[in-house]
Amino acid sequence: MSRRPEHGPAGGVFRGNIVAEERNAGGYTVIARRYRPTTFEEVVGQEHVAQTLQNAIRDKRVGHAYIFTGSRGVGKTSMARIFARALNCEKGPTPEPCGTCEICRATIDGTDPDIVEIDAASHNLVDDIRTLREGIRYAPLRARFKVYIMDEAHRVTPQAFDAFLKTLEEPPPHVKFIFATTEVGKLPETIQSRCQRFDFRRVTVADVQKRLRQVCDREKVKAEDGALALLARAGRGSMRDAQSLLDQAISFGGGSITEKGVLDLVGVLPRETLLAIFDHVRARELAPVLKALDGSVSSGRDPGDFMDDLVEHARALMLIRAAGKDAGLVDEAPDALERLTKQAAGFSVDELAGAVSLLADVKRRLRDASDPRIVAEVALVKLTRLADLATIEELVKRLEGAPGARPTAAAPVVARSAAAAAPAAPIAAAEAGLAAISRALRETGDTDLAVTLDKAQGEAAGNAVVIRVNEVLRGYLELNRPRLEAAVERAMGRKTTLRIELPGGAAAPPAAAPASEKKNIELDPAVKKVLDRFDGRVTHVEEPGAPRA
């Protein structure tokens, strides 16, 4: 069958793979196979791999074993076939295989006897490796090299790999090995050390969308740009997944692809819906968020898919808020990136990091949940309360000017005897003494304590330092007394007694009874979070450093 070059963008040639099934009358080959790349340049997003392999051929530095690793659908097997064809082309070895000679055409059609593809998922035992070793001894039938491409190589058992080590280290000169895997960490170190490794990148949304447009033009299918963008995003970095979805969309739309049709088919949440959900999260409006989940589940989507979309959106907001839109960390079209940037400005980095952590944790729990929808609904309730995750700086700002505010958390306070502080003449003004302690805290990275101390009143006299804060911040400082005492000693240059008092000079109350201590410690945000997470309770409270009963 003759091959008709088709011109892609920028005058480039995009052929696609014309496989043997197309010759069968009435047969149909899926898009992902018909448009499989046939040259190095056609493998989208893997220019670094293509250039290295071409240079190796050009400089006659071709190794005997390679590992191609990366997520699914990024071109590992396609690159292996192209590399094998470049080595065996009648005009080669050449970095630009002709595609017209008998060996090239047989390799493209998958009928070349010297290109052996092995599915390691079903041929992974010692006996399979022994059979492979027997075949390696024989020379190629007609090509220059016998190339073995082992897909899903991580599925081979350790014992089988052990039986293969010597062959892999010193193979016959006519043999080349290419191991393709999505989980390179499962390959033994002894195998990896004998191979050249190439890491394949995930294909960007823009590159996937461009390739889908090329396919639609060749197939004479009308497709909206928004529809192709949704298909590219649903592919999650996999060109093959996106092309498979395109095949479905063409059948669903009867020859045309609309954005609405793709939404009905694929079920991904539109960008507008995700933006609206997080606008409601920022406004602490729970009802619209729960309605969005209900609508998604009612349309047949799994709650886990809904959470997947939320995690990706929250992650994009977090990266933009933390590093800026120009950092290149978020793979989105320019117009979508602008809208994400605008929304990210309404959240703090801590809030978005909390959202990503919450949603990612829920995704893991959904796998084992008897009713995934309930787990998802609880997560959305927590998501709308992100504003409750206040940093200590924000807490200080809220309490500034309100020393008598009702405490939201308290901690057990250890009584300190006033007699422990020996009277002496003042050694510094209050501001100077507290400022020195604050600087000492910042030098060790204790910025949260330093910020709290900046808002406090107090005095430094003799061998005693007195800090006066309201009830809430006093509890916080008591929880961190060891760090604070160490900073006081560094700032004063000697052993110093620390007293933390309420405004107006009131000393800290005596040690609370055990029941009171339990109640106070349970109100501490960090302790409360642990208790809620593990459905626990406080049984007793111990003084730091005190001997256990």
XYZ file of C-alpha atoms in Angstrom:
549
model
C 0.000 0.000 0.000
C 1.436 3.368 -0.947
C 2.040 6.000 1.702
C 0.750 9.523 1.211
C 2.682 12.190 3.119
C 0.456 14.602 4.936
C 1.630 18.041 5.903
C 1.322 18.932 9.552
C 1.887 22.292 11.176
C 4.871 24.442 10.257
C 5.314 22.563 7.000
C 6.361 19.369 8.748
C 5.330 15.942 7.508
C 2.982 13.856 9.634
C 2.359 10.414 8.163
C 1.012 8.228 10.918
C 1.313 4.477 10.899
C -0.491 2.571 8.155
C -0.775 -0.898 9.651
C -1.530 -4.153 7.928
C -5.144 -4.268 9.151
C -6.003 -1.305 6.943
C -5.521 -3.503 3.937
C -8.304 -5.793 5.040
C -11.546 -4.985 3.295
C -13.982 -3.443 5.715
C -11.462 -3.543 8.562
C -10.989 -0.618 10.928
C -7.876 0.251 12.885
C -8.170 2.602 15.826
C -6.690 6.079 15.589
C -4.021 5.378 18.195
C -2.564 2.675 15.903
C -3.116 4.342 12.542
C -1.368 7.500 13.717
C 1.464 5.836 15.603
C 4.671 7.832 14.939
C 7.001 6.431 12.272
C 9.921 8.891 12.575
C 11.857 10.312 15.494
C 10.378 13.780 14.885
C 6.805 12.513 15.155
C 7.189 11.289 18.748
C 5.659 14.258 20.543
C 7.393 15.720 23.587
C 10.410 13.373 23.573
C 12.886 15.446 21.587
C 15.635 14.844 24.163
C 15.419 11.078 23.655
C 15.168 11.298 19.859
C 18.180 13.598 19.590
C 20.362 11.391 21.809
C 19.521 8.223 19.864
C 20.074 9.928 16.506
C 23.436 11.276 17.627
C 24.453 7.821 18.880
C 23.670 6.343 15.454
C 25.441 9.176 13.663
C 28.564 8.874 15.852
C 28.519 5.047 15.822
C 28.093 4.897 19.632
C 25.034 2.652 19.816
C 24.836 0.648 23.038
C 23.641 -2.919 23.371
C 20.839 -2.341 25.948
C 18.455 0.506 26.704
C 15.729 1.249 29.261
C 12.828 3.462 28.161
C 10.828 4.553 31.198
C 7.833 6.852 31.592
C 4.082 6.879 32.143
C 1.778 5.082 29.753
C 1.083 6.425 26.279
C 4.096 8.739 25.972
C 5.853 6.947 23.095
C 8.189 4.373 24.656
C 7.294 1.440 22.382
C 6.959 3.713 19.340
C 10.439 5.128 19.955
C 11.816 1.584 20.362
C 10.367 0.520 16.999
C 11.689 3.631 15.258
C 15.126 3.072 16.783
C 15.106 -0.564 15.640
C 14.113 0.517 12.128
C 16.883 3.144 12.073
C 19.441 0.464 12.963
C 18.215 -2.019 10.325
C 17.229 0.298 7.468
C 18.848 -0.739 4.167
C 20.363 2.765 3.972
C 21.633 2.637 7.538
C 22.273 2.544 10.306
C 20.853 6.010 9.821
C 19.274 8.662 12.070
C 16.638 9.118 9.347
C 15.215 5.722 8.275
C 13.809 5.848 4.768
C 10.472 4.208 5.486
C 10.312 2.746 1.964
C 12.747 -0.162 1.929
C 11.501 -3.679 2.571
C 12.875 -3.837 6.121
C 11.400 -0.448 7.086
C 7.985 -1.389 5.736
C 8.053 -4.763 7.496
C 9.019 -3.083 10.774
C 6.169 -0.571 10.445
C 3.705 -3.364 9.698
C 5.016 -5.458 12.588
C 6.031 -8.388 10.372
C 9.837 -8.159 10.510
C 11.157 -11.440 12.003
C 14.276 -9.704 13.327
C 12.326 -7.243 15.484
C 11.049 -9.352 18.395
C 8.499 -7.773 20.730
C 7.953 -9.557 24.032
C 5.097 -8.942 26.463
C 6.833 -9.340 29.818
C 3.485 -9.492 31.598
C 2.954 -12.998 30.198
C 6.564 -14.058 29.458
C 8.294 -13.319 32.729
C 9.536 -16.619 34.089
C 12.927 -18.317 34.049
C 11.802 -20.713 31.294
C 10.833 -17.751 29.097
C 14.266 -16.207 29.574
C 15.925 -19.513 28.714
C 13.971 -19.628 25.460
C 15.041 -16.044 24.767
C 18.695 -16.909 25.378
C 18.468 -19.802 22.922
C 17.135 -17.517 20.181
C 19.780 -14.867 20.788
C 22.529 -17.201 19.608
C 21.251 -17.223 16.017
C 22.074 -14.444 13.572
C 19.327 -12.193 12.099
C 17.488 -13.634 9.111
C 18.006 -10.631 6.850
C 18.514 -7.477 8.914
C 21.665 -6.020 10.419
C 20.617 -6.523 14.052
C 18.176 -8.672 15.947
C 16.332 -6.228 18.249
C 14.410 -7.452 21.288
C 11.794 -5.008 22.638
C 10.496 -6.097 26.051
C 7.345 -4.223 27.067
C 6.290 -3.976 30.730
C 9.774 -5.152 31.659
C 9.161 -4.595 35.371
C 6.870 -7.632 35.358
C 9.791 -10.041 34.853
C 10.506 -11.998 38.031
C 13.791 -11.424 39.927
C 14.797 -15.034 39.289
C 14.281 -14.611 35.538
C 16.353 -11.433 35.539
C 19.121 -13.258 37.427
C 19.168 -15.867 34.679
C 19.476 -13.080 32.106
C 22.349 -11.086 33.663
C 25.276 -12.685 31.857
C 23.555 -12.507 28.485
C 22.645 -8.863 29.018
C 26.184 -7.942 30.058
C 27.913 -9.631 27.099
C 25.381 -10.202 24.308
C 26.366 -11.251 20.773
C 27.300 -8.254 18.569
C 24.198 -8.701 16.412
C 21.717 -8.275 19.348
C 20.176 -5.124 20.864
C 17.822 -4.993 23.873
C 15.232 -2.321 24.671
C 13.287 -2.562 27.934
C 10.125 -0.423 28.128
C 8.606 0.081 31.572
C 6.301 2.361 33.521
C 7.889 1.396 36.859
C 11.649 1.536 36.479
C 12.086 1.320 40.253
C 11.022 -2.334 40.093
C 13.882 -3.253 37.772
C 16.837 -4.749 39.671
C 19.875 -2.504 40.062
C 21.943 -5.170 38.332
C 19.800 -4.755 35.210
C 19.731 -0.958 35.306
C 23.514 -0.741 35.644
C 23.942 -2.680 32.385
C 21.646 -0.419 30.344
C 21.414 3.152 29.121
C 18.333 4.771 30.646
C 16.011 7.307 28.989
C 13.203 9.000 30.906
C 10.177 9.907 28.796
C 8.227 13.020 29.770
C 4.484 13.361 30.037
C 3.095 15.026 26.932
C 1.828 18.558 27.565
C -1.817 19.453 27.052
C -0.877 21.891 24.282
C 1.100 19.234 22.363
C -1.674 16.656 22.721
C -4.262 19.171 21.515
C -2.099 20.037 18.495
C -1.762 16.369 17.511
C -5.512 15.783 17.931
C -6.144 18.710 15.610
C -3.848 17.145 12.993
C -5.728 13.850 13.241
C -9.112 15.567 12.916
C -7.930 17.433 9.819
C -6.798 14.192 8.213
C -10.003 12.411 9.181
C -12.061 15.363 7.910
C -13.766 15.695 11.286
C -15.042 19.054 12.529
C -13.973 19.625 16.100
C -14.302 22.592 18.429
C -11.100 23.811 20.059
C -12.718 23.572 23.482
C -13.647 19.946 22.820
C -10.090 19.029 21.840
C -8.766 20.840 24.921
C -11.037 18.719 27.130
C -9.885 15.523 25.409
C -6.241 16.540 25.844
C -6.777 17.279 29.532
C -8.648 13.996 30.041
C -5.669 12.137 28.553
C -3.615 13.190 31.611
C -0.324 13.341 29.734
C -0.902 10.209 27.639
C -1.126 10.664 23.868
C -2.580 7.185 23.409
C -5.341 7.781 25.979
C -6.256 11.083 24.345
C -6.395 9.490 20.889
C -8.572 6.662 22.184
C -10.965 9.248 23.635
C -10.924 11.062 20.281
C -12.007 7.840 18.584
C -14.955 7.610 20.976
C -15.838 11.264 20.526
C -15.951 10.921 16.730
C -18.322 7.981 17.010
C -20.410 9.761 19.655
C -20.732 12.955 17.619
C -21.380 11.300 14.292
C -18.433 12.949 12.544
C -18.291 16.199 14.515
C -16.988 16.892 18.009
C -18.509 19.518 20.293
C -17.498 20.597 23.756
C -20.872 19.583 25.165
C -20.586 16.160 23.569
C -17.144 15.585 25.059
C -18.416 16.587 28.503
C -21.246 14.065 28.213
C -18.890 11.373 26.943
C -15.798 11.792 29.091
C -17.378 13.291 32.182
C -14.498 15.605 33.129
C -15.582 18.704 35.009
C -15.496 21.829 32.843
C -12.989 24.478 33.838
C -15.879 26.856 34.643
C -17.329 24.328 37.097
C -14.009 23.863 38.875
C -13.485 27.602 39.127
C -17.008 28.024 40.495
C -16.496 25.249 43.079
C -13.376 26.897 44.464
C -15.060 30.294 44.452
C -17.690 28.724 46.728
C -14.939 27.150 48.841
C -13.362 30.565 49.341
C -16.751 32.004 50.295
C -17.389 29.047 52.680
C -20.594 28.183 50.772
C -21.107 24.465 51.281
C -24.450 23.879 49.541
C -23.282 24.688 45.950
C -20.214 22.469 46.398
C -22.328 19.513 47.540
C -24.730 20.132 44.652
C -21.818 19.947 42.209
C -20.892 16.522 43.602
C -24.509 15.408 43.407
C -24.758 16.496 39.780
C -21.557 14.661 38.880
C -22.641 11.427 40.595
C -26.133 11.664 39.093
C -24.615 11.843 35.615
C -22.903 8.501 36.215
C -19.442 9.634 37.329
C -17.648 7.973 40.197
C -16.966 10.206 43.248
C -13.288 9.348 42.818
C -13.240 10.959 39.357
C -14.825 14.077 40.837
C -12.087 14.182 43.489
C -9.408 13.678 40.817
C -10.524 16.860 39.088
C -10.591 18.783 42.367
C -7.101 17.603 43.323
C -5.656 18.685 39.971
C -7.330 22.077 40.200
C -6.214 22.640 43.796
C -2.673 21.598 42.897
C -2.594 24.056 39.994
C -3.772 26.869 42.281
C -1.185 25.945 44.917
C 1.724 25.917 42.440
C 0.673 29.218 40.890
C 0.221 30.830 44.310
C 3.584 29.544 45.535
C 5.779 29.998 42.447
C 3.841 32.257 40.071
C 2.275 31.533 36.707
C 5.557 32.038 34.830
C 7.350 29.226 36.675
C 6.088 26.686 34.133
C 4.823 24.283 36.785
C 1.208 24.220 35.562
C 0.416 22.695 32.159
C -2.513 24.778 30.935
C -3.436 26.950 27.959
C -2.632 30.685 28.407
C -6.258 31.775 28.886
C -6.904 29.049 31.487
C -3.646 29.974 33.224
C -4.782 33.578 33.603
C -8.055 32.525 35.199
C -6.279 30.149 37.570
C -3.860 32.898 38.566
C -6.716 35.246 39.375
C -8.437 32.652 41.532
C -5.233 31.580 43.296
C -4.757 35.129 44.573
C -7.817 34.636 46.801
C -6.196 31.838 48.821
C -3.079 31.533 50.934
C -0.455 28.913 50.134
C -1.253 27.169 53.432
C -4.945 26.909 52.553
C -4.221 25.444 49.111
C -1.617 23.025 50.481
C -4.206 21.921 53.028
C -6.755 21.421 50.249
C -4.384 19.282 48.180
C -3.439 17.189 51.227
C -7.082 16.724 52.222
C -8.281 15.730 48.751
C -5.318 13.434 48.068
C -5.957 11.641 51.357
C -9.628 11.239 50.467
C -8.684 9.697 47.103
C -6.788 6.943 48.931
C -9.675 6.320 51.324
C -12.258 6.141 48.535
C -10.746 2.893 47.207
C -11.749 0.977 50.324
C -14.907 2.891 51.252
C -18.190 0.979 51.303
C -20.002 4.181 50.278
C -17.551 6.493 48.451
C -20.106 9.278 48.155
C -20.337 9.754 51.934
C -16.544 9.982 52.211
C -16.506 12.561 49.402
C -19.243 14.636 51.032
C -17.395 14.748 54.365
C -14.272 15.861 52.513
C -16.148 18.698 50.820
C -17.465 19.887 54.190
C -13.880 20.074 55.447
C -12.769 21.732 52.209
C -15.119 24.664 52.727
C -13.533 25.259 56.148
C -10.046 25.933 54.825
C -10.165 29.433 56.284
C -10.091 27.869 59.760
C -6.509 26.788 59.142
C -4.976 30.015 60.423
C -1.249 30.539 60.789
C 0.129 31.941 64.018
C 0.763 35.292 62.272
C -2.909 35.500 61.302
C -3.925 34.513 64.838
C -1.823 37.319 66.297
C -3.391 39.827 63.920
C -6.897 38.701 64.873
C -6.151 39.021 68.586
C -4.256 42.282 68.336
C -6.034 44.878 70.404
C -8.265 42.297 72.087
C -6.395 41.079 75.182
C -9.572 39.880 76.836
C -10.782 37.819 73.894
C -12.307 34.440 74.659
C -9.632 31.783 74.124
C -10.167 29.289 71.308
C -7.530 26.946 72.638
C -5.661 26.483 75.867
C -2.868 24.317 77.110
C -1.793 22.952 80.463
C 0.262 25.557 82.291
C 3.002 24.586 84.709
C 3.209 26.736 87.810
C 6.408 28.715 88.166
C 7.414 29.980 91.576
C 7.982 33.723 91.685
C 10.586 33.084 94.342
C 12.736 31.332 91.775
C 13.631 34.676 90.271
C 16.308 36.320 92.335
C 15.819 40.083 92.568
C 18.449 42.164 90.837
C 18.872 45.525 89.228
C 17.346 45.982 85.741
C 19.840 45.120 83.000
C 17.915 46.436 79.964
C 14.768 48.185 78.971
C 11.745 45.958 78.293
C 11.792 46.594 74.541
C 15.505 45.864 74.251
C 15.248 42.620 76.241
C 12.286 41.206 74.297
C 13.766 42.360 70.984
C 16.974 40.443 71.745
C 14.955 37.308 72.514
C 12.965 37.763 69.306
C 16.174 38.002 67.276
C 17.505 34.857 68.937
C 14.331 33.010 67.942
C 14.560 34.133 64.321
C 18.187 33.013 64.120
C 17.083 29.447 64.828
C 14.088 29.587 62.475
C 11.436 29.927 65.229
C 9.632 32.687 63.341
C 6.226 31.810 64.784
C 7.423 32.375 68.355
C 9.248 35.559 67.339
C 6.092 37.016 65.764
C 4.155 36.261 68.949
C 6.857 37.848 71.095
C 6.827 41.013 68.953
C 3.242 41.605 70.083
C 3.953 40.956 73.767
C 4.791 43.251 76.668
C 7.316 42.465 79.332
C 10.513 43.253 81.122
C 13.950 41.839 81.673
C 15.422 42.373 85.138
C 18.300 40.587 86.830
C 18.002 36.871 86.259
C 14.324 37.010 85.339
C 12.390 37.711 82.132
C 8.663 38.415 82.326
C 6.463 38.141 79.192
C 2.869 39.385 79.346
C 0.363 38.172 76.729
C -3.320 37.311 76.616
C -4.714 33.934 77.601
C -4.599 32.395 74.093
C -0.999 33.345 73.340
C 0.111 32.444 76.854
C -1.077 28.897 76.234
C 0.819 28.847 72.934
C 4.030 30.082 74.548
C 3.717 27.554 77.385
C 3.443 24.756 74.827
C 6.720 25.948 73.324
C 8.435 26.867 76.622
C 11.614 24.765 75.997
C 12.377 26.593 72.750
C 11.529 29.950 74.327
C 13.704 29.341 77.387
C 16.643 28.376 75.153
C 16.256 31.632 73.197
C 16.056 33.655 76.442
C 19.279 32.091 77.691
C 21.056 32.840 74.396
C 19.829 36.439 74.355
C 20.669 37.153 78.023
C 23.942 35.275 77.999
C 23.233 33.355 81.221
C 20.729 31.098 82.932
C 17.517 33.100 83.293
C 14.123 32.393 84.827
C 11.193 32.863 82.429
C 7.735 33.918 83.643
C 4.729 34.149 81.331
C 1.919 36.270 82.764
C -1.416 37.763 81.793
C -1.672 41.526 81.040
C -1.850 43.657 84.164
C 0.816 41.633 85.970
C -1.342 38.654 86.921
C 0.838 35.633 87.369
C 0.121 32.335 85.744
C -2.335 30.274 87.786
C -1.129 27.252 89.717
C -0.994 23.908 88.029
C -4.426 22.750 87.000
C -6.030 19.619 88.288
C -5.727 16.561 86.024
C -9.302 16.864 84.725
C -8.757 20.515 83.881
C -5.475 19.724 82.156
C -7.201 17.135 79.978
C -9.886 19.607 79.021
C -7.369 22.314 78.179
C -5.071 20.112 76.144
C -8.027 18.736 74.166
C -8.784 22.298 73.051
C -5.331 22.736 71.528
C -5.768 22.774 67.686
C -2.936 20.324 67.005
C -4.145 17.857 69.645
C -7.753 18.254 68.538
C -6.804 17.445 64.953
C -5.084 14.219 66.024
C -8.001 13.197 68.233
C -10.511 13.825 65.440
C -8.397 11.935 62.929
C -7.970 8.815 65.034
C -11.174 9.074 67.098
C -9.086 9.233 70.271
C -9.204 10.834 73.696
C -6.725 12.206 76.262
C -6.183 9.760 79.138
C -3.511 11.655 81.102
C -1.139 14.617 80.818
C 2.553 14.426 81.644
C 4.937 17.281 82.347
C 7.821 17.284 79.799
C 10.805 15.577 81.399
C 8.784 14.210 84.313
C 9.341 10.536 85.207
C 6.629 8.201 83.972
C 4.403 6.497 86.487
